[in-house]
JSON list of C-alpha atoms in Angstrom, two decimals:
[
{"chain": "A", "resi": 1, "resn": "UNK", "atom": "CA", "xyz": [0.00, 0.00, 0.00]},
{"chain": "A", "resi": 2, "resn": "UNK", "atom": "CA", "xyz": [1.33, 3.42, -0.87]},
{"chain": "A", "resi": 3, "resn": "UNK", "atom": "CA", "xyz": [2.13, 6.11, 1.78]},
{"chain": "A", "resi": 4, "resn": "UNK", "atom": "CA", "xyz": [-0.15, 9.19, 1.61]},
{"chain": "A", "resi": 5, "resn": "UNK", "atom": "CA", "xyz": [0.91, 12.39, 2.85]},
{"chain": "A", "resi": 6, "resn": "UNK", "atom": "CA", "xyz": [-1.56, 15.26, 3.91]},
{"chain": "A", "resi": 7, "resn": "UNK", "atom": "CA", "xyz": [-0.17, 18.76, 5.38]},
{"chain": "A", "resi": 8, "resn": "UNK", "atom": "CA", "xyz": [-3.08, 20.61, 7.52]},
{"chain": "A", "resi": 9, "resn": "UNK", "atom": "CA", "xyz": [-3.39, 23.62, 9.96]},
{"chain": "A", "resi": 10, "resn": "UNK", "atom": "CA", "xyz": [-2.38, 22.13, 13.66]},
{"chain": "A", "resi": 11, "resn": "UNK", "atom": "CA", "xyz": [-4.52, 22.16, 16.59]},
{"chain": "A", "resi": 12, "resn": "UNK", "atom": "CA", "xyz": [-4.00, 21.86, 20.21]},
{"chain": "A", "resi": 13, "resn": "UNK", "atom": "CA", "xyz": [-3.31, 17.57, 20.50]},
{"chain": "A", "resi": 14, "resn": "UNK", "atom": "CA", "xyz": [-0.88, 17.69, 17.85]},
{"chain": "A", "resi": 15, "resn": "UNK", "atom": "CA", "xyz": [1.33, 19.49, 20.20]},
{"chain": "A", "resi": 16, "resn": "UNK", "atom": "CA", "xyz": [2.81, 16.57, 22.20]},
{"chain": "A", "resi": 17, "resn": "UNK", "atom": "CA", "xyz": [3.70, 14.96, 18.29]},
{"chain": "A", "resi": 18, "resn": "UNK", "atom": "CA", "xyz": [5.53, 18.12, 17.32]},
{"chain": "A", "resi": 19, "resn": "UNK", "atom": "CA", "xyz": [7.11, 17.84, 20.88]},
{"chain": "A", "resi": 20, "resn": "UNK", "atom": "CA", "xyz": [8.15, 14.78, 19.89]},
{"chain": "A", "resi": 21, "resn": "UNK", "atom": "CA", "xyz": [9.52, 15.63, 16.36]},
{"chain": "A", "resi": 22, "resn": "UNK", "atom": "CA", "xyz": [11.96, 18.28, 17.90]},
{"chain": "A", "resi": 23, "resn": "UNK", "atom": "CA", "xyz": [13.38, 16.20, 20.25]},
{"chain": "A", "resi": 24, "resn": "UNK", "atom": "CA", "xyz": [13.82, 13.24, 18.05]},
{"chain": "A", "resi": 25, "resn": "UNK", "atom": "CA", "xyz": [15.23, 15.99, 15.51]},
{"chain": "A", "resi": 26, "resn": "UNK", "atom": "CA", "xyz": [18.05, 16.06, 17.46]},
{"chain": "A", "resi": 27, "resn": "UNK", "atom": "CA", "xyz": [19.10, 19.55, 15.65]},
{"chain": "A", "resi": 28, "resn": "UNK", "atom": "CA", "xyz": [16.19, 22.20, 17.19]},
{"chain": "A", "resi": 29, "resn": "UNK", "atom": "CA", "xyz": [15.63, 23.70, 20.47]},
{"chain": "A", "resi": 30, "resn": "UNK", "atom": "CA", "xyz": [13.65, 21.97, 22.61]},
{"chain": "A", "resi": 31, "resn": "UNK", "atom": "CA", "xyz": [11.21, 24.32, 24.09]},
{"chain": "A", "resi": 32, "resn": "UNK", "atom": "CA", "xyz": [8.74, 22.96, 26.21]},
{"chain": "A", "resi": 33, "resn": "UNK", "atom": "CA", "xyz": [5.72, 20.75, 25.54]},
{"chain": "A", "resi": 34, "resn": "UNK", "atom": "CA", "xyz": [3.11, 23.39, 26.92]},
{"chain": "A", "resi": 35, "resn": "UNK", "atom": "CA", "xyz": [5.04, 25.69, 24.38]},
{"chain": "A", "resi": 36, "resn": "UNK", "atom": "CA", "xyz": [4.47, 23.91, 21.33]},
{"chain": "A", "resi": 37, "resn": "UNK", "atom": "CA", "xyz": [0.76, 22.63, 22.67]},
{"chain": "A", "resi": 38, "resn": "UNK", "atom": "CA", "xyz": [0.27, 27.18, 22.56]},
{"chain": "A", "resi": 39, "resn": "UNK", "atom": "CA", "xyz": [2.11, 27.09, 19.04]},
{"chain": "A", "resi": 40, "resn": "UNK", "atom": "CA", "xyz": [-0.52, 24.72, 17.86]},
{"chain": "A", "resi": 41, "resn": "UNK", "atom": "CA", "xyz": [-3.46, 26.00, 19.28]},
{"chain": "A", "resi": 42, "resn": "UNK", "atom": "CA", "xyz": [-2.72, 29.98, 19.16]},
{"chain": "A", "resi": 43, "resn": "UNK", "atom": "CA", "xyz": [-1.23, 30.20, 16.11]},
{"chain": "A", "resi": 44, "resn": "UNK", "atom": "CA", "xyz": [-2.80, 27.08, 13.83]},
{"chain": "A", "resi": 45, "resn": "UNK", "atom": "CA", "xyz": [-3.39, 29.58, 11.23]},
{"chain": "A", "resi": 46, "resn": "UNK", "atom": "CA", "xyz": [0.31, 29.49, 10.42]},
{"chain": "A", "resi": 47, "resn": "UNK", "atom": "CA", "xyz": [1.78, 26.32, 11.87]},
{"chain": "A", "resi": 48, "resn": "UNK", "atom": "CA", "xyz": [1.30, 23.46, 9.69]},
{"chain": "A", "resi": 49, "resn": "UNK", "atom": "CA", "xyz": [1.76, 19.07, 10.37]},
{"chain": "A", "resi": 50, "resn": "UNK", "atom": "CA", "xyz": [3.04, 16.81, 7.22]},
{"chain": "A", "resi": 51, "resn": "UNK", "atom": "CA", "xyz": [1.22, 13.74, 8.22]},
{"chain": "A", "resi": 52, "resn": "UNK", "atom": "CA", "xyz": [2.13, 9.89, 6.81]},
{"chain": "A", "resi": 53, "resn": "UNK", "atom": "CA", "xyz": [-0.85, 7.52, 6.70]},
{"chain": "A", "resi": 54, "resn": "UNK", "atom": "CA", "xyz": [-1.78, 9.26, 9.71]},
{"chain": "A", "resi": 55, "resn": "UNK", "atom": "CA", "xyz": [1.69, 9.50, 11.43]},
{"chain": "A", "resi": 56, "resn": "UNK", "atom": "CA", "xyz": [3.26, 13.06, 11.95]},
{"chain": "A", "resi": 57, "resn": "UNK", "atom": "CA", "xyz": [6.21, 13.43, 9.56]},
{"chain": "A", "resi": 58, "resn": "UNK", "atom": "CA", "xyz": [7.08, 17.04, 10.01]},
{"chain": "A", "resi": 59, "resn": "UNK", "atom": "CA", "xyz": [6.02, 20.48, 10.93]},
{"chain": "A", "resi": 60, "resn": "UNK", "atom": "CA", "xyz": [6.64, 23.83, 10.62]},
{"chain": "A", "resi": 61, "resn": "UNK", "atom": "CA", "xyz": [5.61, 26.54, 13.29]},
{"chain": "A", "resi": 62, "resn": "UNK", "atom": "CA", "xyz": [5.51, 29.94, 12.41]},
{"chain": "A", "resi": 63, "resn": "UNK", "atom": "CA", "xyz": [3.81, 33.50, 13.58]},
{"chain": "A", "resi": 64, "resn": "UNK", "atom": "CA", "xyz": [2.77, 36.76, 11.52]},
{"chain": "A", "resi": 65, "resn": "UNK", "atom": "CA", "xyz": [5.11, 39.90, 12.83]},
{"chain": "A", "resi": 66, "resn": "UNK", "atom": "CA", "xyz": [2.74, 41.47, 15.24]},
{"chain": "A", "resi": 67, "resn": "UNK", "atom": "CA", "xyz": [3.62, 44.60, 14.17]},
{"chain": "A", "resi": 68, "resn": "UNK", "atom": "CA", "xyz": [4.18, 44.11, 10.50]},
{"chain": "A", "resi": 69, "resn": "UNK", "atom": "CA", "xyz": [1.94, 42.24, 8.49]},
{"chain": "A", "resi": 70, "resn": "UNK", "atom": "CA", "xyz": [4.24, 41.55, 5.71]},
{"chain": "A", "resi": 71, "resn": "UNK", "atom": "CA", "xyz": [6.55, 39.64, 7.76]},
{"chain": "A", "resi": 72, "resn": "UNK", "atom": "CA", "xyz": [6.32, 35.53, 8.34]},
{"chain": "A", "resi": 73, "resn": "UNK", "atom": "CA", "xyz": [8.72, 34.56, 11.09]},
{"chain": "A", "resi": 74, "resn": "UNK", "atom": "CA", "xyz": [9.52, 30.70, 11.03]},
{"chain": "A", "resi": 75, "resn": "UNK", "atom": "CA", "xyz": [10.25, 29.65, 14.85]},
{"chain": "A", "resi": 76, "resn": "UNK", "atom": "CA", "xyz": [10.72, 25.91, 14.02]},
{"chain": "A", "resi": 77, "resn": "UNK", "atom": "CA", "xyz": [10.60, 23.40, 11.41]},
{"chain": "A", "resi": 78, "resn": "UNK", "atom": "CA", "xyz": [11.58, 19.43, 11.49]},
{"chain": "A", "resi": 79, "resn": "UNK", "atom": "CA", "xyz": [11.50, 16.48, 9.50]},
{"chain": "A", "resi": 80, "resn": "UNK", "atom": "CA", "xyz": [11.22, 12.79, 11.29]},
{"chain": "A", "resi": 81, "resn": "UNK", "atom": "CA", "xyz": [14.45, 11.11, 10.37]},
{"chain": "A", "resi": 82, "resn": "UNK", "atom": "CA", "xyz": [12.94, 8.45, 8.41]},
{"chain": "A", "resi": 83, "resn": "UNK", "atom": "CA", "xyz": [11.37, 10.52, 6.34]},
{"chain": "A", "resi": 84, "resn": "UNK", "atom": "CA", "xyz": [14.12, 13.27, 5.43]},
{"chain": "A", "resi": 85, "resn": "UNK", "atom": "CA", "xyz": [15.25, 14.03, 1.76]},
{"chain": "A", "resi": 86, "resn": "UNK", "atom": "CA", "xyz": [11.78, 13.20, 0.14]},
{"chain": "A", "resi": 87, "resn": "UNK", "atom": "CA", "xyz": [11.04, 17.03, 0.03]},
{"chain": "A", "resi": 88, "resn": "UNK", "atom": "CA", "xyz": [8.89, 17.32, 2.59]},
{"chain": "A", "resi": 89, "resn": "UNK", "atom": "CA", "xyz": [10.16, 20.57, 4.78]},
{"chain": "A", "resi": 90, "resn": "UNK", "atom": "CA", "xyz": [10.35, 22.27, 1.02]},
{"chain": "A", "resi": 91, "resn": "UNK", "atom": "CA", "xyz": [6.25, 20.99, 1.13]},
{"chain": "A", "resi": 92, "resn": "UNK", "atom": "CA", "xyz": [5.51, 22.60, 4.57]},
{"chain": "A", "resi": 93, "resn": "UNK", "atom": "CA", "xyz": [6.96, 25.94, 3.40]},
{"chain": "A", "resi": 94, "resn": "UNK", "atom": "CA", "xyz": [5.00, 26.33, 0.35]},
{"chain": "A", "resi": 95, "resn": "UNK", "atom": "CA", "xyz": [1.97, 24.84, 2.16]},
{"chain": "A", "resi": 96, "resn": "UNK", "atom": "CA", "xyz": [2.49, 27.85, 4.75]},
{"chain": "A", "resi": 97, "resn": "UNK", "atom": "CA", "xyz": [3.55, 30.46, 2.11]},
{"chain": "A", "resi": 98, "resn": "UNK", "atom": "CA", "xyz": [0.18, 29.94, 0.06]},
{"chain": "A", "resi": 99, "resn": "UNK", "atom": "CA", "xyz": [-2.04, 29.48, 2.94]},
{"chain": "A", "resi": 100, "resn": "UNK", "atom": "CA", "xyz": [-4.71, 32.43, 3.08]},
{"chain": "A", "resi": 101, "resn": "UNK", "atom": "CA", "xyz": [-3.00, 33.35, 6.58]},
{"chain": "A", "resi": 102, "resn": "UNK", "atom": "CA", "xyz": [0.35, 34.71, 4.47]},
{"chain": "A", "resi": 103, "resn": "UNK", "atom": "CA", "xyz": [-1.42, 36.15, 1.41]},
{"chain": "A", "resi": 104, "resn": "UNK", "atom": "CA", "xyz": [0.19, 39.60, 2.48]},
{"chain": "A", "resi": 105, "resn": "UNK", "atom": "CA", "xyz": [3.67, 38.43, 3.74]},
{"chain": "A", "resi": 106, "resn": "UNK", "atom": "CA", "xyz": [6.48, 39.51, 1.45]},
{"chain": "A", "resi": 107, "resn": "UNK", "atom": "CA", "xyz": [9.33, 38.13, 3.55]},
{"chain": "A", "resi": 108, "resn": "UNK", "atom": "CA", "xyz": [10.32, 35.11, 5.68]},
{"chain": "A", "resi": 109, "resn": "UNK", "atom": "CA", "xyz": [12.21, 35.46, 8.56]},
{"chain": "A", "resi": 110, "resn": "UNK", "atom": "CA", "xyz": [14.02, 32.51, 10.61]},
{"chain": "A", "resi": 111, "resn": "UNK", "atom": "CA", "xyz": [17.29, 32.13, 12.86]},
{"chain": "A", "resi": 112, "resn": "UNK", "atom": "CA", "xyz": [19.48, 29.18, 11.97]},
{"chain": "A", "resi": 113, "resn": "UNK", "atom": "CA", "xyz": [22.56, 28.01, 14.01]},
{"chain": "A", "resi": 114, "resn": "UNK", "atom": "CA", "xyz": [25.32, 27.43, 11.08]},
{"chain": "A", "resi": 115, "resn": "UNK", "atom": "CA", "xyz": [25.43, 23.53, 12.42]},
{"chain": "A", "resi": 116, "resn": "UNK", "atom": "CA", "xyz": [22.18, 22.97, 11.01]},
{"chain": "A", "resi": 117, "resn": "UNK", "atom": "CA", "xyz": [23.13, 23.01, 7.88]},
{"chain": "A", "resi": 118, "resn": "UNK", "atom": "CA", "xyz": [19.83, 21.06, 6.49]},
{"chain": "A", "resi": 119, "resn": "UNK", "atom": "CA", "xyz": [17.57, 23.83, 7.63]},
{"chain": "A", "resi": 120, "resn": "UNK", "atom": "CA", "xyz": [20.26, 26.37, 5.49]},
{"chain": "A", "resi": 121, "resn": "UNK", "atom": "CA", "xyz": [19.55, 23.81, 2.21]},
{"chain": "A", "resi": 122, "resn": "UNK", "atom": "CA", "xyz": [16.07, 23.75, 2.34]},
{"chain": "A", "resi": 123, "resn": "UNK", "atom": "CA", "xyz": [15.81, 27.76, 2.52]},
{"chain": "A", "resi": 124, "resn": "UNK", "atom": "CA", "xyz": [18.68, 28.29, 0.16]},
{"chain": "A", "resi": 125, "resn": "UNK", "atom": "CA", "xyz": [16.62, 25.92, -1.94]},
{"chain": "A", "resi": 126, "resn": "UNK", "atom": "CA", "xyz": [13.53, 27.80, -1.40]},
{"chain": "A", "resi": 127, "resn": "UNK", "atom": "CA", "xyz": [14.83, 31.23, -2.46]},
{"chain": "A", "resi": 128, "resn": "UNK", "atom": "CA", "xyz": [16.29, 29.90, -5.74]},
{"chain": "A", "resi": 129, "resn": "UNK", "atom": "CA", "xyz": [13.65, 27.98, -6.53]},
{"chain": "A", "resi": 130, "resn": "UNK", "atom": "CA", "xyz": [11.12, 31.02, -6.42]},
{"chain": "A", "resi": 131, "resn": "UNK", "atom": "CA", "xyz": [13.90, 34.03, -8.11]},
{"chain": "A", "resi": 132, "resn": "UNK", "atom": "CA", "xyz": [14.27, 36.16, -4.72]},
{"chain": "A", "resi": 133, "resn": "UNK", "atom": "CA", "xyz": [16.87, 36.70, -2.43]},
{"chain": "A", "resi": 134, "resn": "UNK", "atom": "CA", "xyz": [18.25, 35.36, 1.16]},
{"chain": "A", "resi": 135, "resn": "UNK", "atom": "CA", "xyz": [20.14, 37.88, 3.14]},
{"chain": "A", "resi": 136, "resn": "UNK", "atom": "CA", "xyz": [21.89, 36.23, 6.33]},
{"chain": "A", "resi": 137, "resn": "UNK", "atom": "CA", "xyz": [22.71, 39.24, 8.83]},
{"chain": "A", "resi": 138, "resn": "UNK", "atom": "CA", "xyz": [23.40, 39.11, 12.85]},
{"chain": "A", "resi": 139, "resn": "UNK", "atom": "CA", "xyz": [20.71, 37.74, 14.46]},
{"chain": "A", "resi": 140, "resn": "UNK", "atom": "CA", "xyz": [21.58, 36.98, 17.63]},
{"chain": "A", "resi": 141, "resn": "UNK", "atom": "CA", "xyz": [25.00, 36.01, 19.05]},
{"chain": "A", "resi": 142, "resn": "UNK", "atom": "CA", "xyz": [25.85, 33.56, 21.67]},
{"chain": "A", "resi": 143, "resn": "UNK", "atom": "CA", "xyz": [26.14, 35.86, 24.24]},
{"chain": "A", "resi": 144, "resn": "UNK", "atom": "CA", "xyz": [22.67, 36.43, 24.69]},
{"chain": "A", "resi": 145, "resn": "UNK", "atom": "CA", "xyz": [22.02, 33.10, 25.44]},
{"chain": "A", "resi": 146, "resn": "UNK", "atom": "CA", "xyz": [22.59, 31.58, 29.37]},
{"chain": "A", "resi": 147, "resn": "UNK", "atom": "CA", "xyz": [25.84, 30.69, 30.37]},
{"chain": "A", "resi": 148, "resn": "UNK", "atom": "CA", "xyz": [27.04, 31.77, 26.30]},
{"chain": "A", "resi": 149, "resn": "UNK", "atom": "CA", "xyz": [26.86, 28.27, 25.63]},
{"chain": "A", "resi": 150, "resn": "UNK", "atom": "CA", "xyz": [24.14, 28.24, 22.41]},
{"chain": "A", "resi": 151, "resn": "UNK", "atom": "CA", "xyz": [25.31, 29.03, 19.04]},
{"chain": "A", "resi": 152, "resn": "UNK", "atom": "CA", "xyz": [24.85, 32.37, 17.32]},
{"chain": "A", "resi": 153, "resn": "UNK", "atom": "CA", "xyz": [21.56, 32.32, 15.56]},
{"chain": "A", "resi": 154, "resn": "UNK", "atom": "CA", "xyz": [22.05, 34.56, 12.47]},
{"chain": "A", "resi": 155, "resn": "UNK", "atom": "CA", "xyz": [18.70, 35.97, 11.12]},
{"chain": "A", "resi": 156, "resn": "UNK", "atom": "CA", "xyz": [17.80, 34.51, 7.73]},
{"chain": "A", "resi": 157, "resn": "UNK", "atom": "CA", "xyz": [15.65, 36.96, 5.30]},
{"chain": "A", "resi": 158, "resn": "UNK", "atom": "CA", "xyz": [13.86, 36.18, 2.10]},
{"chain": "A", "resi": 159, "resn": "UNK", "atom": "CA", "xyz": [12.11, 37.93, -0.08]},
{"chain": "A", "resi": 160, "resn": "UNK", "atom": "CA", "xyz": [10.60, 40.05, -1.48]},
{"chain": "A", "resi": 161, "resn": "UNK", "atom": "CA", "xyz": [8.21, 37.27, -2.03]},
{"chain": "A", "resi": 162, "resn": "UNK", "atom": "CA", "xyz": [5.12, 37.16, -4.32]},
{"chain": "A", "resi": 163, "resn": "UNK", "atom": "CA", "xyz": [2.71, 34.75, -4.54]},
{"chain": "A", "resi": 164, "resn": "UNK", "atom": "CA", "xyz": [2.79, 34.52, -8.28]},
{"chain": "A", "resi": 165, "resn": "UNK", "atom": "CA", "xyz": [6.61, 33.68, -7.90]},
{"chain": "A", "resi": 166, "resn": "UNK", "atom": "CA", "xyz": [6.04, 30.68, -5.29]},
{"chain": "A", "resi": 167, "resn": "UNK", "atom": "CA", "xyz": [5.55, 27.40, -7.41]},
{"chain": "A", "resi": 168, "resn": "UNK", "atom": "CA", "xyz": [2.99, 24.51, -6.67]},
{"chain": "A", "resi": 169, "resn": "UNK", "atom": "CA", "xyz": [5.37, 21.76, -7.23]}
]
């Protein structure tokens, strides 16, 4: 039987799964449970789950700029192991970047530690792929984090995006 994949909006219970995926990741963050239960309750209109026959296979949380429409900040995105290099993070963006909630963003915005390089392929990707630029720029060092022990997270801008430039496959 063939696998079928399905990316929706998340909702509260898929929290504990996308809990799950960034720990297993082994290359995010790992904020707290209740955090990404909030993520996928509070902010379903722009946090999506790649599901496999029913079985999450990645996600991608992201929030609007409260202050400036136009901006999409990605907080976290993750691919099960298993199912890495069948396209499926490239999938979640596009999903996210056409959804009705981003019909007025014109750029992404996302911090990336340089040792996840996968994260920097799939954007790098992304921007070529739709004809618009990615500008890498500060961010925020390692000293902001406690005890200075956290990589630098460098801030990660594309765009100008427009939907007409964003292809469907």
């Amino acid at each position: 039987m063939a696998s079928r994949l399905s990316i929706r909006n998340t909702k509260a219970d898929d929290g504990k799964r996308i809990w799950r995926l960034a720990v297993d990741s082994g290359r995010l963050d790992v904020n707290s449970s209740y955090c990404y239960i909030m993520l996928c309750d509070y902010f379903s209109d722009t946090c999506f789950v790649a599901e496999i026959d029913g079985e999450a296979a990645g996600f991608v949380t992201s929030f609007i700029h409260p202050l400036n429409p136009e901006l999409l900040f990605v907080w976290q995105m993750a691919v099960a192991e298993e199912h890495r290099g069948q396209g499926i993070a490239e999938l979640l963006l596009h999903h996210l970047m056409e959804s009705e909630s981003c019909k007025k963003v014109r750029y992404l915005e996302t911090t990336v530690s340089p040792g996840n390089s996968a994260s920097r392929r799939v954007l790098s990707k992304l921007s070529e792929r739709i004809g618009t630029s990615m500008v890498i720029s500060k961010g925020y060092t390692s000293a902001l984090f406690p005890e200075g022990k956290h990589e630098e997270e460098p801030l990660i801008r594309l765009g100008p995006l427009q939907k007409t430039s964003i292809p469907t496959s």
